[in-house]
CSV table of C-alpha atoms and ligand atoms in Angstrom, one decimal:
chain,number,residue,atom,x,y,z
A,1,UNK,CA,20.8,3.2,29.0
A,2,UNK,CA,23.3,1.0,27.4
A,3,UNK,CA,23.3,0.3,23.9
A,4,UNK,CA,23.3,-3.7,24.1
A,5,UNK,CA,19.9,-3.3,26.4
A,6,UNK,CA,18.2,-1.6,24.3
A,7,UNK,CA,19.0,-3.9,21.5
A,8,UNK,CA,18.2,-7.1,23.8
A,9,UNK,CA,14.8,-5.3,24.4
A,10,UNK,CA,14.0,-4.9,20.9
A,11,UNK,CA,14.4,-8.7,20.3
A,12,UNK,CA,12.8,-9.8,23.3
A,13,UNK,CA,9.7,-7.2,21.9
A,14,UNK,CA,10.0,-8.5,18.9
A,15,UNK,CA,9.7,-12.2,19.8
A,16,UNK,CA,6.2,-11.7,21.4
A,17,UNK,CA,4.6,-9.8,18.2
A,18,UNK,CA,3.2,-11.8,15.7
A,19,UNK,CA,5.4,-12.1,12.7
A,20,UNK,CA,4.1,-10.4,9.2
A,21,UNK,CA,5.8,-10.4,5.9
A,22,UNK,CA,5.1,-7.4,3.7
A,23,UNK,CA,4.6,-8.6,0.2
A,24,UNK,CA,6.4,-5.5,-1.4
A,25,UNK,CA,9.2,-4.3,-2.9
A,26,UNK,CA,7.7,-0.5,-3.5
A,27,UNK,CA,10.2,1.5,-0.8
A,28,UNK,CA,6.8,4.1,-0.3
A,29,UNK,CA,4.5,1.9,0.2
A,30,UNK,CA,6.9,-0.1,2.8
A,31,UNK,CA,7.2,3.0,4.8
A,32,UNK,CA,3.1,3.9,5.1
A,33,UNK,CA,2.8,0.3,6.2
A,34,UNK,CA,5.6,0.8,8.7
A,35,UNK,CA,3.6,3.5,10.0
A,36,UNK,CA,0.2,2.1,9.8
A,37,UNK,CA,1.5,-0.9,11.9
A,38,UNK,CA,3.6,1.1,14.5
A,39,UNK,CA,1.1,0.2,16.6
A,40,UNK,CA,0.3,-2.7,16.5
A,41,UNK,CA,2.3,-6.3,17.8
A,42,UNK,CA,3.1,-7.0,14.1
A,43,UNK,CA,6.9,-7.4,13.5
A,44,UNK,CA,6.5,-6.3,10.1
A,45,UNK,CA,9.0,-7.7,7.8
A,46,UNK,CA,10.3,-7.3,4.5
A,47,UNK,CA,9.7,-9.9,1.6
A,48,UNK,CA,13.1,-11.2,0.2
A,49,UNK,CA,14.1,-9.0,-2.2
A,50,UNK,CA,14.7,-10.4,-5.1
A,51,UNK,CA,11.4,-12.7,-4.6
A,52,UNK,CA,9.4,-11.7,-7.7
A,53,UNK,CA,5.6,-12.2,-8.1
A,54,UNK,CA,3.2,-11.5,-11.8
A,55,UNK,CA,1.0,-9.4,-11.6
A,56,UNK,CA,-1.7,-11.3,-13.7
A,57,UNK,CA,-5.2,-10.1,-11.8
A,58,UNK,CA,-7.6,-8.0,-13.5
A,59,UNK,CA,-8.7,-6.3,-10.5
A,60,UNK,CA,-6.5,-5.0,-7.7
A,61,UNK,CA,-7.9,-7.2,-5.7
A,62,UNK,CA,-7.0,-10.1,-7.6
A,63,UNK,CA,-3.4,-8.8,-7.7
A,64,UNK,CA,-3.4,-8.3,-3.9
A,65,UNK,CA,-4.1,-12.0,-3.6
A,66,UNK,CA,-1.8,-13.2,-6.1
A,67,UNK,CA,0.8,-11.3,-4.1
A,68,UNK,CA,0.1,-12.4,-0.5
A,69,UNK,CA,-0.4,-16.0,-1.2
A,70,UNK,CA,2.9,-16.2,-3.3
A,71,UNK,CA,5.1,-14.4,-0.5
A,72,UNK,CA,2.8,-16.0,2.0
A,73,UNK,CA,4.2,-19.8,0.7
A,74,UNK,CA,7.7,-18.4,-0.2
A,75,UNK,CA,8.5,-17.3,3.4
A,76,UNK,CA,6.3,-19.7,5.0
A,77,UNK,CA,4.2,-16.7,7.2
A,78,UNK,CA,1.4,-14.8,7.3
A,79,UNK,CA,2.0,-12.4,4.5
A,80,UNK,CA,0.1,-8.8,3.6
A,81,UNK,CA,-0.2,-7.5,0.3
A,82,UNK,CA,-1.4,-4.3,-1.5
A,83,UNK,CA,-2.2,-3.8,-4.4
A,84,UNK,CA,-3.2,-0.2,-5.6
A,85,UNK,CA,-3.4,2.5,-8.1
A,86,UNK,CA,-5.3,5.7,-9.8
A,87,UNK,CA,-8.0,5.3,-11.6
A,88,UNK,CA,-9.0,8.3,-14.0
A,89,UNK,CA,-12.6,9.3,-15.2
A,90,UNK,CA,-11.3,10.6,-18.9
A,91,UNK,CA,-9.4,8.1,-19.4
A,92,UNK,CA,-12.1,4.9,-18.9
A,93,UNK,CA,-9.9,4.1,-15.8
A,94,UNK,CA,-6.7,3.8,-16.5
A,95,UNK,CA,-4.1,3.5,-15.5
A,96,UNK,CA,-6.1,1.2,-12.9
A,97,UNK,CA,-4.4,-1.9,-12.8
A,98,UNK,CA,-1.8,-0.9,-14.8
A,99,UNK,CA,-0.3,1.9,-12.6
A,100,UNK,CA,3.1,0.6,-11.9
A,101,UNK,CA,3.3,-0.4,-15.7
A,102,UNK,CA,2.0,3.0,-16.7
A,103,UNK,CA,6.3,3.9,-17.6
A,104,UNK,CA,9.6,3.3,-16.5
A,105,UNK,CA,9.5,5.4,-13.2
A,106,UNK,CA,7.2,7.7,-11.2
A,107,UNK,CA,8.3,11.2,-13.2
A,108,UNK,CA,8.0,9.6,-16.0
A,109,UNK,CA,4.3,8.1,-15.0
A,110,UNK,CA,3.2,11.2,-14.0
A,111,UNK,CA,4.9,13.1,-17.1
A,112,UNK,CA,2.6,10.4,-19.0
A,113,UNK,CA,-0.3,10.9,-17.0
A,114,UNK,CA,-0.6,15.3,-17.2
A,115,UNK,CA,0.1,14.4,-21.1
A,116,UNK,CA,-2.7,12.2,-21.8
A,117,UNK,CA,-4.9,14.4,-19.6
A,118,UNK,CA,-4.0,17.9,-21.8
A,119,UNK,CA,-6.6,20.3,-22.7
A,120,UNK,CA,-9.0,17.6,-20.8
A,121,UNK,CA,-11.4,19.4,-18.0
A,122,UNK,CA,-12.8,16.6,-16.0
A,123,UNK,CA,-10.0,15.6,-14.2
A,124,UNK,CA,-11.7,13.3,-11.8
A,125,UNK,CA,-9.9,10.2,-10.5
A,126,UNK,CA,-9.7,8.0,-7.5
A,127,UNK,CA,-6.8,6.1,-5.6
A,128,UNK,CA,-7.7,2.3,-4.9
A,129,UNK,CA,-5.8,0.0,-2.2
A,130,UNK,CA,-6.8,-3.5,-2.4
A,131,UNK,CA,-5.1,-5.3,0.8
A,132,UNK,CA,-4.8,-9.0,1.3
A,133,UNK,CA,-3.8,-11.3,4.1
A,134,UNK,CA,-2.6,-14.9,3.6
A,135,UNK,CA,-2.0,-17.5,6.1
A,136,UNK,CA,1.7,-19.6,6.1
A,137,UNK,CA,0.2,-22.0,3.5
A,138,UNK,CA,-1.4,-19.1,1.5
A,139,UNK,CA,-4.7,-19.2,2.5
A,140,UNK,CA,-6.6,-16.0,1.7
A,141,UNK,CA,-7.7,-14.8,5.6
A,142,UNK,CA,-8.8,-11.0,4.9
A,143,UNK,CA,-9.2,-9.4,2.1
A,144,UNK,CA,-10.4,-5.1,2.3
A,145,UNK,CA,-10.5,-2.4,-0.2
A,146,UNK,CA,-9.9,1.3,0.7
A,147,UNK,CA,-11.1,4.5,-2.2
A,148,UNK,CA,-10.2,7.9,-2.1
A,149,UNK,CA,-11.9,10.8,-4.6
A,150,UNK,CA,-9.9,13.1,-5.9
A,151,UNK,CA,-8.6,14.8,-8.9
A,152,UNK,CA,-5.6,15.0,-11.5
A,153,UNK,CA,-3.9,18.7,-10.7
A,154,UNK,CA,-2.7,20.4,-13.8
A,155,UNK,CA,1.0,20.7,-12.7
A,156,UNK,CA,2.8,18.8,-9.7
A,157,UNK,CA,2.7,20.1,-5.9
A,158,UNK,CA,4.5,19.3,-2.5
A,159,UNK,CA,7.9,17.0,-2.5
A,160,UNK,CA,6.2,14.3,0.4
A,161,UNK,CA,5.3,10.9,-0.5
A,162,UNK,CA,5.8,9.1,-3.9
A,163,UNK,CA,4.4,7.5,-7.0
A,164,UNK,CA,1.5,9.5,-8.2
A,165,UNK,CA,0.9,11.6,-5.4
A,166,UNK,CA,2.3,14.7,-6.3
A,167,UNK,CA,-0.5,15.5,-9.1
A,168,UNK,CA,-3.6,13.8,-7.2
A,169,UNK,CA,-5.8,16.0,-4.9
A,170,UNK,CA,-8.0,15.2,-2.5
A,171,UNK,CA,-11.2,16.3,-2.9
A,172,UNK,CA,-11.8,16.8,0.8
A,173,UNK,CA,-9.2,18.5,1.2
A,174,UNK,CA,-8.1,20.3,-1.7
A,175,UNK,CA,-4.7,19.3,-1.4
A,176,UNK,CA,-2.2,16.5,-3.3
A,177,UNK,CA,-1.2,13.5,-1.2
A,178,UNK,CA,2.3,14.8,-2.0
A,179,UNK,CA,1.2,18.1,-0.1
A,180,UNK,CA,0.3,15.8,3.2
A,181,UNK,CA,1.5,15.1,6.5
A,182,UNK,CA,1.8,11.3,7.3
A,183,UNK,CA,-1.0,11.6,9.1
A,184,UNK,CA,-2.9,13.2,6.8
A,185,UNK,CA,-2.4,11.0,4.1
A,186,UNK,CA,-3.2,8.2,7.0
A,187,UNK,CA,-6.4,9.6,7.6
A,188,UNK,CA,-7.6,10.4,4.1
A,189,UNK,CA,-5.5,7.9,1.8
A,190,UNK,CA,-7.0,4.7,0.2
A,191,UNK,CA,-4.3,2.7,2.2
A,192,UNK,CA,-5.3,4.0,5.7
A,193,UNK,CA,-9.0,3.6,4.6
A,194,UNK,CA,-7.9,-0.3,3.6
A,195,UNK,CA,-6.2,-0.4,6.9
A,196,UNK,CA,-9.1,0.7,9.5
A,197,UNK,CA,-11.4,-1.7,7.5
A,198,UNK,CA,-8.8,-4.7,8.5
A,199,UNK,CA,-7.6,-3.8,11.7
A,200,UNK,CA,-10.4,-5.3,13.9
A,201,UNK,CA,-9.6,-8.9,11.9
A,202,UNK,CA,-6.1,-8.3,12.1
A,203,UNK,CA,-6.7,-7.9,16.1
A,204,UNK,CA,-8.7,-11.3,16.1
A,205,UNK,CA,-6.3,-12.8,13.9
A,206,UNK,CA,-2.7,-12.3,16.1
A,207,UNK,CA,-5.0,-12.8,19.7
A,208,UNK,CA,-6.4,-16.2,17.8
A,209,UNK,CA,-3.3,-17.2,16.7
A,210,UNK,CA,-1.1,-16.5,19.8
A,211,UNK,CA,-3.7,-18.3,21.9
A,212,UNK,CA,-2.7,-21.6,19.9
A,213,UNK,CA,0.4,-21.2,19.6
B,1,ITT,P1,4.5,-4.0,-5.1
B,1,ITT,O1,3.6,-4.7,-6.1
B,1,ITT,O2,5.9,-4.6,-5.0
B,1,ITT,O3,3.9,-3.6,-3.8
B,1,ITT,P2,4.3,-1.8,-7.1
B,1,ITT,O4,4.9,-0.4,-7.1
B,1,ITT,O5,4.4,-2.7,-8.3
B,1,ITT,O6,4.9,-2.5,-5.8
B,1,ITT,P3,1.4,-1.8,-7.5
B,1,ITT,O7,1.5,-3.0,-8.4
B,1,ITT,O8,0.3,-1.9,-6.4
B,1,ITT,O9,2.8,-1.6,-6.7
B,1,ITT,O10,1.3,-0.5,-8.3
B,1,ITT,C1,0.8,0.7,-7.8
B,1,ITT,C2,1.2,1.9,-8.6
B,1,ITT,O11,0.5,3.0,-8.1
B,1,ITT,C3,2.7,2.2,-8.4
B,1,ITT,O12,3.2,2.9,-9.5
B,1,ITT,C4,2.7,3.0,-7.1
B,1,ITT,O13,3.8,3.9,-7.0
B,1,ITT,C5,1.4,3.8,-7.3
B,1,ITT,N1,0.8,4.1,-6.0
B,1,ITT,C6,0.2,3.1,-5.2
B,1,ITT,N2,-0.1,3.7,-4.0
B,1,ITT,C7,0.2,5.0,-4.2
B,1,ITT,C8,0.1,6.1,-3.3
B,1,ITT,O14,-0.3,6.0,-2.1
B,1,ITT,N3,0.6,7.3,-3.8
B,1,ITT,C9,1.1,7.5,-5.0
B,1,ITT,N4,1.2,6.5,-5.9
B,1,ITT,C10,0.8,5.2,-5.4
């Protein structure tokens, strides 16, 4: 098949799915969405980059909400936002909230992270995705939450993924997110977790709006 068709398919696809900005501008996180949507008719787009939004929530799913309301208003469409992070036992919860202000980049979070933690045994921790959907005029239209137990290894393992994954392990599993297939992580990661709990709503919410539109 001819190049140009298969482009002219794509748009004509494309046209019929229900456009959703992704309030993002982490590169990791843009790809598990990528994948979590694949299946979906959700022409999942990119925020503008240089769009930047405060994080000034307590809670990540404050934050979420800040985020998919701004982007939401910005680009004038339904926007989805996540807003995550690792919460460790030993260390009253942090870096909760603070996860992507933890240091300058993820070696150097996680580098901060396996310091703080030295000579400490309970190295219990859980991953938090807090994902919210706003409507074109930023109106907050689903809001879920997705957990995952686990635990800070001692030393880094597998080269997949990003951020912290690399040093937290899955309970279930006894292995690091970093250490996962996509599906893997899919099925046991606080953002597919978030996901399953908003697909049925996202489902009502494209059919709804396509139906008055
Ligand atoms: P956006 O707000 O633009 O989405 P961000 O990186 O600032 O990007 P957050 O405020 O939600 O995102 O911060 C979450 C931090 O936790 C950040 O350092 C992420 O890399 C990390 N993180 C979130 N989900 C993760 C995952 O699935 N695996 C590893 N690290 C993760």
């Amino acid at each position: 098949m001819g190049k140009g068709i298969c482009i002219s398919r794509m748009k004509a696809d494309n046209s019929h799915k229900k456009r959703l900005v992704l309030a993002s501008r982490n590169d990791g996180k843009i790809r598990e969405f990528r994948n979590l949507f694949s299946s979906l008719p959700v022409n999942l787009v990119s925020q503008p980059k240089t769009f930047e939004v405060e994080e000034t929530g307590n809670t990540f799913a404050e934050n979420a909400r800040i985020k998919a309301i701004a982007v939401a208003k910005e680009t004038n469409s339904l926007a989805i936002a996540d807003d995550s992070g690792l919460s460790v036992k030993a260390l009253g919860g942090a870096p909760g909230v603070f996860s992507a202000r933890y240091a300058s980049n993820d070696q150097a979070r996680i580098a901060r992270l396996l310091y703080e933690l030295e000579g400490i045994n309970d190295r219990s921790a859980y991953f938090t995705a807090a994902i919210c959907i706003a409507s074109e005029v930023g109106q907050v239209l689903i809001e879920v939450e997705g957990v995952t137990q686990g635990s800070i290894t001692l030393t880094p393992a597998g080269n997949r993924g990003f951020g912290y994954d690399p040093i937290f392990q899955v309970s279930s599993l006894g292995i690091t997110y970093a250490e996962m297939s996509n599906k893997q992580k899919r099925d046991f990661g606080h953002r597919g977790k978030a996901f399953r709990l908003l697909e049925a709503s996202l489902d009502k919410l494209i059919i709804d709006s396509t139906s008055t539109s």
